[in-house]
Tab-separated table of C-alpha atoms in Angstrom:
chain	number	residue	atom	x	y	z
A	1	MET	CA	-0.113	-0.040	-0.080
A	2	ASP	CA	3.182	2.460	0.718
A	3	ARG	CA	3.334	2.162	-3.489
A	4	PHE	CA	-0.300	4.058	-3.541
A	5	TYR	CA	-0.238	6.128	-0.282
A	6	THR	CA	2.416	8.175	-0.817
A	7	PRO	CA	3.121	12.312	-0.730
A	8	GLN	CA	4.456	11.580	-4.118
A	9	VAL	CA	1.227	10.829	-5.842
A	10	VAL	CA	0.288	14.372	-5.673
A	11	ASP	CA	3.549	16.302	-5.542
A	12	ASP	CA	5.284	14.135	-8.726
A	13	ASP	CA	3.972	14.420	-11.840
A	14	THR	CA	6.065	11.884	-13.443
A	15	PHE	CA	5.391	9.114	-10.526
A	16	LEU	CA	4.505	5.642	-11.891
A	17	PHE	CA	2.829	2.937	-10.210
A	18	SER	CA	4.367	0.310	-12.483
A	19	PRO	CA	7.978	0.254	-14.268
A	20	SER	CA	6.310	0.261	-17.829
A	21	GLY	CA	4.821	3.279	-17.096
A	22	ASP	CA	0.962	2.166	-17.998
A	23	TYR	CA	-0.018	2.991	-14.193
A	24	TYR	CA	0.205	6.167	-12.777
A	25	ALA	CA	-2.007	9.145	-11.835
A	26	PRO	CA	-2.929	11.530	-14.537
A	27	VAL	CA	-2.244	15.012	-14.104
A	28	GLU	CA	-5.143	17.638	-13.659
A	29	GLY	CA	-6.881	18.322	-16.835
A	30	PRO	CA	-10.162	18.074	-18.225
A	31	TYR	CA	-12.840	15.348	-17.667
A	32	GLU	CA	-12.264	13.953	-21.115
A	33	THR	CA	-8.727	13.462	-19.898
A	34	TYR	CA	-9.420	10.888	-17.363
A	35	LEU	CA	-11.800	8.802	-19.661
A	36	GLU	CA	-9.106	8.568	-22.175
A	37	TYR	CA	-6.631	8.064	-19.670
A	38	ILE	CA	-9.034	4.694	-18.368
A	39	ARG	CA	-9.647	3.831	-21.645
A	40	SER	CA	-6.158	3.447	-22.429
A	41	LEU	CA	-5.509	1.197	-19.865
A	42	PRO	CA	-5.180	-2.576	-20.187
A	43	LEU	CA	-7.933	-4.839	-20.380
A	44	ILE	CA	-6.515	-7.544	-18.483
A	45	PRO	CA	-4.203	-5.716	-16.022
A	46	ASN	CA	-0.456	-7.340	-15.982
A	47	PRO	CA	0.835	-8.561	-12.627
A	48	GLU	CA	3.237	-5.516	-12.302
A	49	VAL	CA	0.465	-3.351	-11.101
A	50	PHE	CA	0.013	-5.447	-8.071
A	51	GLY	CA	4.101	-5.278	-8.026
A	52	LEU	CA	3.948	-8.941	-9.045
A	53	HIS	CA	6.814	-10.639	-11.447
A	54	GLU	CA	5.286	-11.656	-14.925
A	55	ASN	CA	5.706	-15.041	-14.175
A	56	ALA	CA	2.391	-14.355	-11.455
A	57	ASP	CA	0.521	-15.048	-14.591
A	58	ILE	CA	2.159	-18.247	-15.551
A	59	THR	CA	1.504	-19.462	-11.667
A	60	LYS	CA	-2.019	-18.380	-11.444
A	61	ASP	CA	-2.890	-20.490	-15.158
A	62	GLN	CA	-1.318	-23.275	-13.765
A	63	GLN	CA	-3.552	-23.203	-10.748
A	64	GLU	CA	-6.590	-22.723	-12.816
A	65	THR	CA	-5.482	-25.699	-15.191
A	66	ASN	CA	-4.971	-27.850	-12.307
A	67	ASN	CA	-8.245	-27.089	-10.463
A	68	LEU	CA	-10.093	-27.947	-14.040
A	69	PHE	CA	-8.103	-31.430	-14.073
A	70	ASP	CA	-9.040	-32.011	-10.616
A	71	SER	CA	-12.792	-31.528	-11.625
A	72	ILE	CA	-12.367	-33.492	-14.415
A	73	LEU	CA	-11.340	-36.278	-12.642
A	74	ILE	CA	-14.060	-36.554	-10.331
A	75	THR	CA	-16.220	-37.364	-13.362
A	76	LEU	CA	-14.286	-40.201	-14.732
A	77	PRO	CA	-15.837	-43.702	-15.093
A	78	ARG	CA	-14.485	-46.139	-12.645
A	79	GLN	CA	-14.933	-49.157	-15.546
A	80	ALA	CA	-13.145	-50.344	-17.657
A	81	SER	CA	-14.165	-50.420	-21.196
A	82	GLY	CA	-13.083	-52.547	-24.505
A	83	ALA	CA	-10.163	-54.870	-23.827
A	84	GLY	CA	-7.973	-52.295	-21.479
A	85	LYS	CA	-7.015	-53.226	-18.044
A	86	SER	CA	-10.011	-52.748	-15.523
A	87	PRO	CA	-9.076	-50.134	-12.585
A	88	GLN	CA	-8.746	-53.211	-10.174
A	89	ASP	CA	-5.663	-54.546	-12.320
A	90	VAL	CA	-4.372	-51.063	-12.403
A	91	ILE	CA	-4.200	-50.679	-8.739
A	92	THR	CA	-3.275	-54.231	-8.116
A	93	ALA	CA	-0.267	-53.740	-10.164
A	94	LEU	CA	0.453	-50.631	-9.100
A	95	ALA	CA	0.422	-51.406	-5.094
A	96	ASN	CA	2.710	-54.177	-6.343
A	97	ASP	CA	5.067	-52.027	-7.856
A	98	ILE	CA	5.047	-49.673	-4.588
A	99	LEU	CA	5.743	-52.480	-2.318
A	100	SER	CA	8.340	-53.941	-4.180
A	101	LYS	CA	10.334	-50.556	-3.888
A	102	MET	CA	9.398	-49.970	-0.204
A	103	PRO	CA	12.411	-50.916	2.009
A	104	GLY	CA	11.798	-52.378	5.493
A	105	ASN	CA	11.438	-50.563	8.862
A	106	PHE	CA	14.561	-48.847	10.156
A	107	ASP	CA	16.206	-50.422	12.954
A	108	GLU	CA	15.457	-47.985	15.798
A	109	GLU	CA	16.995	-50.138	18.736
A	110	LYS	CA	20.592	-50.696	16.642
A	111	ALA	CA	20.458	-46.966	15.352
A	112	MET	CA	20.053	-45.928	19.117
A	113	LYS	CA	23.016	-48.238	20.084
A	114	LYS	CA	25.006	-46.131	17.516
A	115	TYR	CA	23.897	-42.992	18.108
A	116	PRO	CA	22.979	-42.421	21.597
A	117	VAL	CA	21.597	-39.517	23.234
A	118	LEU	CA	24.312	-37.107	24.073
A	119	TYR	CA	24.114	-34.103	25.950
A	120	GLU	CA	27.025	-32.755	23.467
A	121	GLU	CA	25.315	-33.938	20.156
A	122	SER	CA	21.750	-33.386	19.720
A	123	MET	CA	21.752	-34.292	15.908
A	124	ASN	CA	21.725	-38.221	17.788
A	125	THR	CA	18.076	-37.198	19.122
A	126	VAL	CA	17.072	-35.312	15.922
A	127	LEU	CA	17.748	-38.551	13.819
A	128	LEU	CA	16.084	-41.232	16.216
A	129	GLN	CA	12.904	-39.088	16.343
A	130	GLU	CA	12.905	-38.754	12.731
A	131	LEU	CA	13.579	-42.718	12.468
A	132	LYS	CA	10.295	-43.420	14.482
A	133	ARG	CA	8.092	-40.871	12.543
A	134	PHE	CA	9.413	-42.481	9.355
A	135	ASN	CA	8.645	-45.757	10.584
A	136	ASN	CA	5.363	-45.144	11.046
A	137	LEU	CA	4.723	-43.733	8.119
A	138	ILE	CA	5.852	-46.687	6.166
A	139	THR	CA	4.056	-48.938	8.079
A	140	VAL	CA	1.015	-47.450	7.442
A	141	VAL	CA	1.893	-47.196	3.834
A	142	ARG	CA	3.110	-50.801	3.454
A	143	SER	CA	0.047	-52.609	5.507
A	144	SER	CA	-2.386	-50.066	3.548
A	145	LEU	CA	-0.929	-51.509	0.207
A	146	VAL	CA	-1.151	-55.269	1.502
A	147	ASP	CA	-4.860	-54.717	2.348
A	148	ILE	CA	-6.210	-53.105	-1.033
A	149	VAL	CA	-4.375	-56.171	-2.803
A	150	LYS	CA	-6.489	-58.532	-0.619
A	151	ALA	CA	-9.059	-56.431	-0.728
A	152	ILE	CA	-9.581	-56.288	-4.705
A	153	LYS	CA	-9.122	-59.950	-4.280
A	154	GLY	CA	-11.987	-60.022	-2.069
A	155	LEU	CA	-9.853	-61.907	0.845
A	156	VAL	CA	-10.851	-59.229	3.283
A	157	VAL	CA	-13.611	-56.401	3.060
A	158	MET	CA	-13.001	-53.279	1.258
A	159	SER	CA	-13.540	-50.708	3.642
A	160	GLY	CA	-14.714	-47.041	3.486
A	161	ALA	CA	-10.837	-45.839	4.175
A	162	LEU	CA	-9.544	-48.572	1.643
A	163	GLU	CA	-12.161	-47.774	-1.135
A	164	ALA	CA	-11.193	-44.018	-0.574
A	165	MET	CA	-7.747	-44.742	-1.207
A	166	PHE	CA	-8.481	-46.726	-4.503
A	167	GLU	CA	-10.114	-43.691	-5.820
A	168	SER	CA	-7.209	-41.864	-4.871
A	169	MET	CA	-4.627	-44.176	-6.367
A	170	LEU	CA	-6.545	-44.549	-9.588
A	171	VAL	CA	-6.296	-40.465	-10.286
A	172	GLY	CA	-2.552	-40.259	-9.087
A	173	LYS	CA	-3.427	-38.740	-5.680
A	174	VAL	CA	-1.660	-39.424	-2.338
A	175	PRO	CA	-4.136	-41.097	-0.286
A	176	ASP	CA	-6.004	-39.725	2.826
A	177	LEU	CA	-4.797	-42.183	4.693
A	178	TRP	CA	-1.101	-41.914	4.018
A	179	ALA	CA	-1.390	-38.193	4.356
A	180	ALA	CA	-2.659	-38.720	7.834
A	181	LYS	CA	0.482	-39.737	8.727
A	182	SER	CA	2.847	-38.148	6.478
A	183	TYR	CA	5.098	-34.993	6.254
A	184	PRO	CA	3.053	-31.946	4.070
A	185	SER	CA	3.206	-32.861	0.554
A	186	LEU	CA	1.465	-31.554	-2.488
A	187	LYS	CA	3.220	-34.043	-4.718
A	188	PRO	CA	1.273	-36.640	-7.044
A	189	LEU	CA	1.288	-40.050	-6.237
A	190	GLY	CA	4.210	-41.265	-8.648
A	191	SER	CA	6.379	-38.145	-7.145
A	192	TYR	CA	5.415	-38.770	-3.516
A	193	ILE	CA	6.634	-42.262	-3.427
A	194	ILE	CA	10.228	-40.926	-5.392
A	195	ASP	CA	10.454	-38.391	-2.629
A	196	LEU	CA	9.896	-40.618	0.336
A	197	LEU	CA	12.251	-43.064	-0.905
A	198	ALA	CA	14.856	-40.299	-1.157
A	199	ARG	CA	14.227	-39.305	2.204
A	200	LEU	CA	14.257	-42.950	3.412
A	201	SER	CA	17.842	-43.157	1.552
A	202	PHE	CA	18.685	-40.084	3.434
A	203	PHE	CA	18.370	-41.460	6.992
A	204	LYS	CA	19.816	-45.167	5.829
A	205	ASN	CA	23.225	-43.071	4.593
A	206	TRP	CA	22.941	-40.940	7.837
A	207	ILE	CA	22.997	-44.380	9.704
A	208	THR	CA	25.752	-45.915	7.704
A	209	LYS	CA	27.900	-43.024	6.919
A	210	GLY	CA	27.536	-40.900	9.992
A	211	ILE	CA	26.167	-37.329	10.334
A	212	PRO	CA	26.316	-35.779	6.713
A	213	THR	CA	28.828	-32.627	6.005
A	214	VAL	CA	25.593	-31.117	4.464
A	215	PHE	CA	22.060	-31.808	5.174
A	216	TRP	CA	19.268	-32.390	3.028
A	217	ILE	CA	16.830	-29.998	4.518
A	218	SER	CA	14.194	-31.105	2.404
A	219	GLY	CA	14.122	-34.834	3.851
A	220	PHE	CA	13.232	-34.123	7.419
A	221	TYR	CA	10.128	-34.905	8.451
A	222	PHE	CA	9.839	-32.535	11.188
A	223	THR	CA	12.258	-29.779	10.202
A	224	GLN	CA	11.836	-27.581	13.309
A	225	SER	CA	13.247	-30.548	15.292
A	226	PHE	CA	16.358	-30.372	13.280
A	227	LEU	CA	16.593	-26.725	13.449
A	228	THR	CA	16.193	-27.021	17.115
A	229	GLY	CA	18.867	-29.373	17.419
A	230	ALA	CA	21.471	-27.353	15.290
A	231	THR	CA	20.699	-24.473	17.852
A	232	GLN	CA	21.181	-26.437	21.026
A	233	ASN	CA	24.743	-27.941	20.168
A	234	PHE	CA	25.621	-24.119	19.690
A	235	ALA	CA	23.992	-23.218	22.989
A	236	ARG	CA	25.316	-26.267	25.124
A	237	LYS	CA	28.813	-25.834	23.712
A	238	TYR	CA	29.090	-21.910	24.527
A	239	LYS	CA	26.956	-21.880	27.670
A	240	ILE	CA	24.411	-19.761	26.155
A	241	PRO	CA	20.607	-19.566	27.235
A	242	ILE	CA	19.055	-21.221	24.176
A	243	ASP	CA	16.150	-18.697	23.744
A	244	HIS	CA	18.624	-15.998	23.629
A	245	LEU	CA	20.027	-17.569	19.993
A	246	THR	CA	18.855	-17.262	16.497
A	247	PHE	CA	20.154	-17.953	12.955
A	248	ASP	CA	22.429	-16.142	11.013
A	249	PHE	CA	22.586	-17.269	7.334
A	250	GLU	CA	25.249	-17.348	4.662
A	251	VAL	CA	24.811	-18.552	0.869
A	252	MET	CA	27.989	-20.453	-0.158
A	253	GLN	CA	29.412	-20.721	-3.745
A	254	SER	CA	29.145	-24.713	-3.946
A	255	GLU	CA	25.392	-26.029	-4.975
A	256	GLU	CA	25.031	-29.189	-2.695
A	257	THR	CA	28.417	-30.449	-1.318
A	258	MET	CA	31.123	-29.086	1.138
A	259	GLU	CA	34.321	-30.658	2.393
A	260	ALA	CA	34.162	-30.741	6.088
A	261	LYS	CA	31.638	-29.643	8.503
A	262	PRO	CA	31.431	-26.137	9.914
A	263	ASP	CA	32.687	-25.642	13.464
A	264	ASP	CA	29.508	-23.951	14.447
A	265	GLY	CA	26.025	-24.499	13.058
A	266	VAL	CA	25.342	-26.428	10.109
A	267	TYR	CA	25.295	-26.835	6.095
A	268	VAL	CA	21.758	-27.516	4.341
A	269	HIS	CA	20.809	-27.825	0.898
A	270	GLY	CA	17.769	-28.693	-1.077
A	271	LEU	CA	15.891	-25.058	-0.902
A	272	PHE	CA	13.917	-23.275	-3.790
A	273	ILE	CA	13.395	-20.196	-4.267
A	274	GLU	CA	10.081	-18.671	-5.609
A	275	GLY	CA	9.416	-15.264	-7.162
A	276	ALA	CA	13.087	-14.365	-7.363
A	277	ILE	CA	16.550	-16.201	-8.361
A	278	TRP	CA	19.774	-16.507	-6.350
A	279	ASP	CA	22.120	-14.297	-8.505
A	280	ARG	CA	25.210	-16.422	-8.052
A	281	GLN	CA	27.437	-13.758	-9.849
A	282	ASN	CA	26.726	-11.087	-7.109
A	283	MET	CA	25.910	-13.321	-4.173
A	284	ARG	CA	22.411	-12.056	-3.575
A	285	MET	CA	18.976	-12.218	-4.806
A	286	GLY	CA	17.869	-10.895	-8.151
A	287	GLU	CA	14.782	-10.638	-10.265
A	288	ALA	CA	13.438	-13.931	-11.620
A	289	ALA	CA	13.670	-14.949	-15.310
A	290	PRO	CA	10.505	-14.906	-17.864
A	291	LYS	CA	8.788	-18.198	-17.611
A	292	ILE	CA	11.451	-19.333	-14.746
A	293	LEU	CA	8.945	-19.726	-11.534
A	294	TYR	CA	11.790	-21.417	-9.070
A	295	ASP	CA	15.328	-21.110	-8.573
A	296	THR	CA	17.280	-23.573	-6.308
A	297	ILE	CA	19.529	-21.989	-3.256
A	298	PRO	CA	22.936	-23.443	-2.982
A	299	VAL	CA	24.318	-24.548	-0.192
A	300	VAL	CA	23.318	-22.530	2.923
A	301	TRP	CA	25.344	-21.899	6.451
A	302	LEU	CA	23.125	-22.081	9.356
A	303	LYS	CA	25.078	-19.847	12.000
A	304	PRO	CA	23.623	-19.696	15.471
A	305	LYS	CA	24.396	-16.268	17.124
A	306	GLU	CA	22.742	-14.044	19.751
A	307	LYS	CA	19.712	-12.150	18.721
A	308	LYS	CA	21.735	-8.954	19.399
A	309	ASP	CA	24.408	-9.475	16.755
A	310	ILE	CA	22.053	-10.084	14.328
A	311	SER	CA	22.036	-7.382	11.530
A	312	THR	CA	18.937	-6.687	9.471
A	313	GLU	CA	20.631	-4.106	6.745
A	314	GLY	CA	20.792	-4.950	3.289
A	315	ILE	CA	18.868	-8.581	3.640
A	316	TYR	CA	15.115	-9.861	2.978
A	317	GLU	CA	13.638	-11.763	5.093
A	318	ALA	CA	12.459	-14.550	3.542
A	319	PRO	CA	9.784	-17.170	4.549
A	320	VAL	CA	10.514	-20.560	4.283
A	321	TYR	CA	7.743	-22.856	3.537
A	322	LYS	CA	7.253	-26.888	3.035
A	323	THR	CA	4.795	-26.725	0.049
A	324	SER	CA	3.802	-24.109	-1.857
A	325	GLU	CA	0.494	-23.732	-0.364
A	326	ARG	CA	2.229	-21.491	2.217
A	327	ARG	CA	-0.679	-22.083	4.835
A	328	GLY	CA	-0.448	-24.390	8.047
A	329	THR	CA	-1.942	-25.200	11.233
A	330	LEU	CA	-0.801	-24.934	14.659
A	331	SER	CA	0.652	-28.520	15.869
A	332	THR	CA	0.502	-29.815	19.403
A	333	THR	CA	4.196	-29.042	19.500
A	334	GLY	CA	3.137	-25.501	18.767
A	335	HIS	CA	5.157	-25.117	15.333
A	336	SER	CA	3.184	-24.594	12.387
A	337	THR	CA	2.665	-27.965	10.102
A	338	ASN	CA	4.117	-25.407	6.950
A	339	PHE	CA	6.060	-22.461	7.950
A	340	VAL	CA	9.623	-23.231	8.941
A	341	MET	CA	11.570	-19.947	9.549
A	342	PHE	CA	12.476	-16.883	8.234
A	343	MET	CA	16.146	-16.905	6.319
A	344	MET	CA	17.823	-13.779	5.776
A	345	LEU	CA	18.860	-13.360	2.328
A	346	LYS	CA	21.181	-10.471	1.112
A	347	SER	CA	19.571	-8.282	-1.569
A	348	GLY	CA	19.972	-5.260	-3.369
A	349	GLU	CA	16.367	-4.309	-3.302
A	350	PRO	CA	14.313	-3.114	-0.089
A	351	GLN	CA	12.419	-5.310	1.840
A	352	GLU	CA	9.121	-4.340	0.500
A	353	HIS	CA	10.137	-4.861	-3.190
A	354	TRP	CA	10.452	-9.131	-2.324
A	355	VAL	CA	7.004	-8.454	-0.225
A	356	ASN	CA	5.538	-7.613	-3.129
A	357	ARG	CA	6.729	-10.123	-5.262
A	358	GLY	CA	5.729	-12.897	-2.879
A	359	VAL	CA	9.038	-14.208	-2.758
A	360	ALA	CA	9.433	-17.101	-0.616
A	361	LEU	CA	11.659	-20.290	-0.005
A	362	LEU	CA	10.228	-23.638	-0.503
A	363	THR	CA	11.512	-27.196	0.876
A	364	GLN	CA	9.995	-28.993	-1.770
A	365	LEU	CA	7.973	-28.405	-5.122
A	366	ASP	CA	4.768	-29.885	-6.210
A	367	ASP	CA	5.489	-31.587	-8.991
């Protein structure tokens, strides 16, 4: 609103509301000049008038298309016609394929012996908590897939939950039965399974190879516990109250790997930026290229610091979300199910510029 409610509107005849110059407050003149100006405005407003990037039109069109396809899928017949596979055959094959790729549960007891709870290493506790959450999820996924195959064969009753799961899998959606035990995700079924397997592989490597040099922040079920663990290690090391600490952020040159762990804090990768890009040459935020909706962020060093030592000049406080939905609910832990934190990124533009652009960081995309 600062762009429109400013003295410049009345004091400066050359003041523009948009970079293109199409939108401005016309100078004082006859009534006909105002009408002429109004007629000259585009019939379909450009995103720039709202402070948005031109890519906002693409995002809007994608959302409308997805809503249209969702409505079409609801009306599709569930019976096969001709010589094609029946829906029952399709789901049976799909369920068996997922089951063949799903690994066994993590051995929590073995992991606890290798990574015991230590005062000086909170990441051990983070790992054990994550293993428990993912074990609960893959147990539900595996058991429900086995049950739906049996239900299709008539060996068990097709309950309401299994029928809803059948319908979701048929149109490529993640079943509600899984979503209730899952981390937030807007991915379709195929991409969700690929993402889940990647997360399980990340923790398997952690168990077998030791604490990672660079953490895949997108792989955590409960990201806030990982951030708390990183802060807690610093607080215990330097005997500083944890509620006096926050993170400072430094984007590194490397895209995914680092040679060694930092002395303090953690390295993370796997973040995406929506509405802008990371200018790797100037090492700061930059305007998004046309038709490029997302950009990856290189490795970020999360450095715990006392709040009084944090500088906020020349930065943009970018909100970090788990999904592009950008909204969530408060969980029993007091944390949002979607919002993670604010990440301070270097910027050559004022904070308001990126706020108008709707710039945010995401831990995962929708595809």
